[in-house]
Short mmCIF file of C-alpha atoms in Angstrom, two decimals:
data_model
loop_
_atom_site.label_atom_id
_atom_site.label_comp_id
_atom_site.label_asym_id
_atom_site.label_seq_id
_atom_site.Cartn_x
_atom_site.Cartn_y
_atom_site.Cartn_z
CA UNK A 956 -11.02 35.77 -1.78
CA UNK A 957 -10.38 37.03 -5.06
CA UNK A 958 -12.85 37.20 -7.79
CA UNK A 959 -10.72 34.66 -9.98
CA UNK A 960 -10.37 32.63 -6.88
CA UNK A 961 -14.25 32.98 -6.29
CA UNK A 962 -14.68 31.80 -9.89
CA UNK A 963 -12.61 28.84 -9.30
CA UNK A 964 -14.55 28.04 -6.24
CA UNK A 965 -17.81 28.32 -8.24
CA UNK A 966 -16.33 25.85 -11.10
CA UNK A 967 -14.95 23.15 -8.95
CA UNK A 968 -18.50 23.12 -7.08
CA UNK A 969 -20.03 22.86 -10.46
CA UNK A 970 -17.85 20.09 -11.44
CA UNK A 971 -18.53 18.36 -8.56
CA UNK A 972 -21.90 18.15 -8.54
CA UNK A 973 -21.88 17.08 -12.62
CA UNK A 974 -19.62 14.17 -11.30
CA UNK A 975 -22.47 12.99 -9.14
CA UNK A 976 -25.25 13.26 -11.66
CA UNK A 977 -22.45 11.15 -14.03
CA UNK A 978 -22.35 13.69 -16.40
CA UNK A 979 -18.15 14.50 -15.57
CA UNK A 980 -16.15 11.14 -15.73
CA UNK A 981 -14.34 11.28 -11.71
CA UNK A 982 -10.43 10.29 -12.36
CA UNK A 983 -10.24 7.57 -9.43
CA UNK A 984 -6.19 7.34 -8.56
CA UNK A 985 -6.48 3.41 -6.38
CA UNK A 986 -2.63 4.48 -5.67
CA UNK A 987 -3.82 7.60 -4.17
CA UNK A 988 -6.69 6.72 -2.45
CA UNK A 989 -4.92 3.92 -0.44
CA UNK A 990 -1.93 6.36 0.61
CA UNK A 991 -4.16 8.83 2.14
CA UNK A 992 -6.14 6.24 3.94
CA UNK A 993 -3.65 5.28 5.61
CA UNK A 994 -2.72 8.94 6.52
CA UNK A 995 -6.09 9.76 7.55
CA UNK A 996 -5.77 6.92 9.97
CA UNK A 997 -2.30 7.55 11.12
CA UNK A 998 -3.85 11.36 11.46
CA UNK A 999 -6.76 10.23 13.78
CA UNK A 1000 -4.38 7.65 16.09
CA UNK A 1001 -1.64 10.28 16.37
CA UNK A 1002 -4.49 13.18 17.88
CA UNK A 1003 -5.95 10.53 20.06
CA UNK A 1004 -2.89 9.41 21.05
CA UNK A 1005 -2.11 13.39 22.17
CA UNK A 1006 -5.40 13.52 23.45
CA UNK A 1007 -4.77 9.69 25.95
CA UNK A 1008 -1.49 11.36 26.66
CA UNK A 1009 -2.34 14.38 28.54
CA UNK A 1010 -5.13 12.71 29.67
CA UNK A 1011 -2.63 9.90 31.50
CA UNK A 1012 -0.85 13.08 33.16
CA UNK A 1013 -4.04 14.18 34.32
CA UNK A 1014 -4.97 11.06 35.89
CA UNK A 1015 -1.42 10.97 37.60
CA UNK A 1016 -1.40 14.44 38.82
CA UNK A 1017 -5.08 13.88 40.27
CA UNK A 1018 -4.43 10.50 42.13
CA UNK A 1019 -1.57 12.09 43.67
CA UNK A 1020 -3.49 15.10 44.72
CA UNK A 1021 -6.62 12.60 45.83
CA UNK A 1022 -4.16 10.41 47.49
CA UNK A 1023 -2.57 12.88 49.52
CA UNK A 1024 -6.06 14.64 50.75
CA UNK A 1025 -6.80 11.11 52.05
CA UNK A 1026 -3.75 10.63 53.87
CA UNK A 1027 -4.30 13.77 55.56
CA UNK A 1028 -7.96 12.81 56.51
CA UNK A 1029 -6.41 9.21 57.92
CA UNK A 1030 -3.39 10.94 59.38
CA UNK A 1031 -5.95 13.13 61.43
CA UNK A 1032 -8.45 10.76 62.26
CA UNK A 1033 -5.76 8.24 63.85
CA UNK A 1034 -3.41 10.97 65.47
CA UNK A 1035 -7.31 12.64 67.10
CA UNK A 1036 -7.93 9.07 68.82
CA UNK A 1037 -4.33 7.99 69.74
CA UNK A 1038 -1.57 9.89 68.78
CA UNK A 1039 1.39 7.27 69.96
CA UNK A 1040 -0.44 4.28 68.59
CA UNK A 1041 1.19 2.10 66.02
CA UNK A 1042 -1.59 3.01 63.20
CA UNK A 1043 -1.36 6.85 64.36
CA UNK A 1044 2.46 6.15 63.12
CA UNK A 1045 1.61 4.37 60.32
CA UNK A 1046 -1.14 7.11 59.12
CA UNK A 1047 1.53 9.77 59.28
CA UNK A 1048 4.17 7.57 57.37
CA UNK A 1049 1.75 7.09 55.13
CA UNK A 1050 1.25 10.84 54.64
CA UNK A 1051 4.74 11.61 54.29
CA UNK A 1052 5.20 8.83 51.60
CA UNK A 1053 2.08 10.39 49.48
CA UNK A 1054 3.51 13.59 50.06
CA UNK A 1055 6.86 12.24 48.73
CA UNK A 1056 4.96 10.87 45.12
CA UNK A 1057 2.85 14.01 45.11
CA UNK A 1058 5.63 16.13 44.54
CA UNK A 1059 7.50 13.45 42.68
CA UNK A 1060 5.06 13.90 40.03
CA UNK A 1061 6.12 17.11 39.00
CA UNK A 1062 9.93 16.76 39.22
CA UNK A 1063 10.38 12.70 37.80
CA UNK A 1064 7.32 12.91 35.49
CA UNK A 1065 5.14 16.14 34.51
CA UNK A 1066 7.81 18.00 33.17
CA UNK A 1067 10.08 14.95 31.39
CA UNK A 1068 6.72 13.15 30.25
CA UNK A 1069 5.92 16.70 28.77
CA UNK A 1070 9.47 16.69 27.35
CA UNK A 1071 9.93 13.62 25.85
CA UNK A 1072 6.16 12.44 25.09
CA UNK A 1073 3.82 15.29 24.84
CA UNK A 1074 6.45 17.62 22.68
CA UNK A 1075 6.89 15.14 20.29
CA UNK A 1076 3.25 14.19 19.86
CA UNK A 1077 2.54 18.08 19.17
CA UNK A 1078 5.33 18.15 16.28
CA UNK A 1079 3.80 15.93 14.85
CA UNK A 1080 0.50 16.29 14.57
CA UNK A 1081 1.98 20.27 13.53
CA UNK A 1082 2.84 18.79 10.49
CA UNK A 1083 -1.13 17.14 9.60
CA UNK A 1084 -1.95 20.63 8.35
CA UNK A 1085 0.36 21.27 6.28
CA UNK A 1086 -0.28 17.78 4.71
CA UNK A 1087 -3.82 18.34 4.37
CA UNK A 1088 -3.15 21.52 2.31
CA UNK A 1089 -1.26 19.73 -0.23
CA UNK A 1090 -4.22 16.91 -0.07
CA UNK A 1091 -6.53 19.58 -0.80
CA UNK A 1092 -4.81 21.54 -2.96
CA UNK A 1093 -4.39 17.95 -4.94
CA UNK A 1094 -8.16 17.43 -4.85
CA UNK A 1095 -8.75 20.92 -6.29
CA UNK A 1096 -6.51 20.21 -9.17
CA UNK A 1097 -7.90 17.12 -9.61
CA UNK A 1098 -11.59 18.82 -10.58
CA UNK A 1099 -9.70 21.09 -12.63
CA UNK A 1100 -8.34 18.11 -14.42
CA UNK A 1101 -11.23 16.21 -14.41
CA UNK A 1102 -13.45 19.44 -16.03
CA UNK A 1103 -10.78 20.23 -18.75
CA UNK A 1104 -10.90 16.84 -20.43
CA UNK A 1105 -14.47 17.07 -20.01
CA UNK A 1106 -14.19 20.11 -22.59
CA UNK A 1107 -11.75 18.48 -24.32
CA UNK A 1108 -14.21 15.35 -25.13
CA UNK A 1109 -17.28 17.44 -25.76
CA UNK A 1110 -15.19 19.41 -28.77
CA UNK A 1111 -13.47 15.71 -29.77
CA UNK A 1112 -17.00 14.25 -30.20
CA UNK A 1113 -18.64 17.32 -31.76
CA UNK A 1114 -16.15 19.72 -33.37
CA UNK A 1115 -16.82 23.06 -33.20
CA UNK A 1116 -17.05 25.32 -35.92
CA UNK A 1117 -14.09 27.46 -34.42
CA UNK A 1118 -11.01 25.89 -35.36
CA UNK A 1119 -8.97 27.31 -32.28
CA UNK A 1120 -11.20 25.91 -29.39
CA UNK A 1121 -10.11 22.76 -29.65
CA UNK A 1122 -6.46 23.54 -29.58
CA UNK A 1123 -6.76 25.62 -26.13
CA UNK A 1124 -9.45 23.28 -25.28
CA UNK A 1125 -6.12 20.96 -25.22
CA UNK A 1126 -3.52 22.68 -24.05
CA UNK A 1127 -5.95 23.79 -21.10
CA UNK A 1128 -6.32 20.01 -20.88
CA UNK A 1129 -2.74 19.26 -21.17
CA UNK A 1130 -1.70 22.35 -18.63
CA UNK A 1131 -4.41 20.98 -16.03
CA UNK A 1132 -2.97 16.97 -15.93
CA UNK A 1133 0.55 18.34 -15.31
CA UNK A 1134 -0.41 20.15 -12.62
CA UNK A 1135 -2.43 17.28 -11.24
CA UNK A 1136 0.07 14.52 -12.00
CA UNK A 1137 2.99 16.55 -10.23
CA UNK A 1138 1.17 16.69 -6.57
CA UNK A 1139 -0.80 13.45 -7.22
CA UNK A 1140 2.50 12.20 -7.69
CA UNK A 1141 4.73 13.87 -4.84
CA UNK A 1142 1.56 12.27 -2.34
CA UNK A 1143 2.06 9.14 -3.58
CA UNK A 1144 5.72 8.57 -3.36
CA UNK A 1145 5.85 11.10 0.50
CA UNK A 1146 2.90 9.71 2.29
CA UNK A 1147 4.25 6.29 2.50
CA UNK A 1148 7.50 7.83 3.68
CA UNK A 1149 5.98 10.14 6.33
CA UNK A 1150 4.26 6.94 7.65
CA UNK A 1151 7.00 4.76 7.73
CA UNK A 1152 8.45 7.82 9.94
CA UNK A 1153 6.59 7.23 12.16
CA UNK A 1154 8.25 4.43 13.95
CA UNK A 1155 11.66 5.94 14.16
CA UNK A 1156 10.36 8.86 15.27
CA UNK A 1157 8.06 7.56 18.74
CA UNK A 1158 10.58 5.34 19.54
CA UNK A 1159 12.49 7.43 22.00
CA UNK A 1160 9.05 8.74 23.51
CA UNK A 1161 7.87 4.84 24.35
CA UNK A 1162 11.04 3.92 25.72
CA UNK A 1163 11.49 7.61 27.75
CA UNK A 1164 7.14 6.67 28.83
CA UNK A 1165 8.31 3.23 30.06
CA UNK A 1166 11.34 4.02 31.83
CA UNK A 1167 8.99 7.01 33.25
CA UNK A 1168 6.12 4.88 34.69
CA UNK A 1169 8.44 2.35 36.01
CA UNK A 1170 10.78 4.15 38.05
CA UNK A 1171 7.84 6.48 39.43
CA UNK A 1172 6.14 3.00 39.99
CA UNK A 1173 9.18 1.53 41.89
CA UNK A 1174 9.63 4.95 43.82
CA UNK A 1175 5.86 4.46 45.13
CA UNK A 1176 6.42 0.50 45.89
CA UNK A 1177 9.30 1.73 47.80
CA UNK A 1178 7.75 4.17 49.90
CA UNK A 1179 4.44 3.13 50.32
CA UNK A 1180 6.82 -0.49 51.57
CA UNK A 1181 8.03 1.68 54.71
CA UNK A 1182 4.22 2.27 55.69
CA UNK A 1183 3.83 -1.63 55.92
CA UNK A 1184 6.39 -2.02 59.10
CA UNK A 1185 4.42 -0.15 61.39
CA UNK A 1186 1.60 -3.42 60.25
CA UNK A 1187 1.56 -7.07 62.19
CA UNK A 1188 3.42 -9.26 60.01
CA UNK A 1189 0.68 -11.29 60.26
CA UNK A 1190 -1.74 -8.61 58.46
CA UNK A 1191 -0.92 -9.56 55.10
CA UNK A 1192 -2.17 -13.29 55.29
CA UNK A 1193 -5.10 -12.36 57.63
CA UNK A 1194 -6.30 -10.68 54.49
CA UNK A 1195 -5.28 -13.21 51.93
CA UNK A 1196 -7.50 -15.58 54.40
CA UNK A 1197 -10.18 -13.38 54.50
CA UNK A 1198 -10.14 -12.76 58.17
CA UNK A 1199 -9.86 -8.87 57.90
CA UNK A 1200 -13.18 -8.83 56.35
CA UNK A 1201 -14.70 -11.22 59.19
CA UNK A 1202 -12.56 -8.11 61.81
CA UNK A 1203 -14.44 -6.04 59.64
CA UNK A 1204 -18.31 -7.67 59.92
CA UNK A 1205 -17.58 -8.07 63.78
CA UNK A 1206 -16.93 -4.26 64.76
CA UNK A 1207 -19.61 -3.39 62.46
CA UNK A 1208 -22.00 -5.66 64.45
CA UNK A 1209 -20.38 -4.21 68.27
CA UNK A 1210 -22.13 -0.51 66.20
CA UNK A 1211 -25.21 -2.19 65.66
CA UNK A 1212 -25.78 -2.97 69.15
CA UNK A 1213 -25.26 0.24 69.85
CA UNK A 1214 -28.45 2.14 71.22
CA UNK A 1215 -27.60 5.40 68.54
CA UNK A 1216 -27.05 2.98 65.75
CA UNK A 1217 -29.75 0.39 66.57
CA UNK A 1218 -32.79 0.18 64.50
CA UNK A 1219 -35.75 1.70 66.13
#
């Protein structure tokens, strides 16, 4: 940093804290102040949305990597005890269909989900810097402004007895509110634009997101709906009745009476 720069540092720091001892009026913009709530909120949902995003992807990519370790555990287990039974079958169908979604992640949804809704989301939270530079800039200029009339009112209400400080202290004055106004200005009239952007712009990413999940959804109903043939067709309402469960409780009890399993 520069020493003017320094010096500049040093007199908005001063300013500010003579603005919270009350003894620098604070220009309060309501305009403003709205505009860049609002972006300060759109800010924070945009980087949590990134942040859910890839988070979603590595969910996906993880409970097709968990659900094809546990096919291979079943597919084992059954094919060890009875390789030509009907749930040996079904264990290895069932294997081959988690195989299937496990690499379906990566060619239907890692990379167009990076494509279409990660790529976007990192545009445009590219562009929150650059907007928070002008923001600050604006805020600099703004103590500038704010400091200038002070010295503007000071020589108003007790003249000084050189008869050129209040001129500059006025043109300094006058110099300092242009500066402000433009960029106060330009915030006012682009932040509601950028905003109303926003819209427009995610559109094609929730649509490409949707049409994403469901297909990869409908793949998995479709496969994993092969496994169920090798099943009684009776299966499905034994569980609905809650007779699986009861299957369940009874070879649990055959174990108990077992002489290694039974309580000692």
């Amino acid at each position: 940093m520069s020493w003017s720069g320094f010096k500049k540092s040093m007199n908005r720091a001063g300013t500010t804290l003579l603005q919270k001892t009350g003894q620098i009026e604070r220009t309060v913009d309501r305009d403003y102040t709205d505009e860049e709530v609002k972006f300060k909120t759109f800010e924070k949902e945009c980087q949590m949305l990134q942040k859910d995003s890839k988070g979603y992807l590595d969910a996906m990519r993880a409970m097709a990597s968990t659900q094809s370790r546990l096919a291979d555990t079943i597919d084992v287990f059954y094919g060890a005890a009875d390789k030509s039974s009907e749930s040996a079958m079904a264990a290895h169908a069932y294997k081959r269909a988690v195989d299937d979604l496990d690499t379906g992640i990566g060619r239907e949804l890692d990379a167009p989900y990076r494509t279409t809704v990660m790529e976007p989301l990192g545009k445009m939270n590219a562009y929150f810097p650059i907007v928070n530079e002008h923001i600050s800039k604006r805020n600099k200029k703004l103590l500038d402004y704010d400091a200038a009339r002070s010295r503007m009112n000071k020589l108003i209400n007790k003249p000084s007895d050189d008869p050129t400080k209040l001129p500059k202290a006025q043109q300094e004055h006058d110099d300092a509110k242009e500066v402000f106004d433009m960029l106060n200005d330009q915030l006012i009239a682009e932040l509601p634009q950028l905003l109303d952007l926003r819209v427009p712009f995610f559109d094609p990413s929730f649509e490409a997101m949707i049409r994403m999940q469901c297909k990869f959804a409908e793949e998995g109903y479709e496969k994993l709906s092969g496994v169920q043939r090798y099943f009684a067709e009776n299966v499905r309402d034994d569980y609905a009745a809650g007779q699986l469960d009861a299957q369940v409780e009874g070879v649990l009890q055959e174990m108990k009476e077992l002489t290694i399993c039974g309580a000692s």
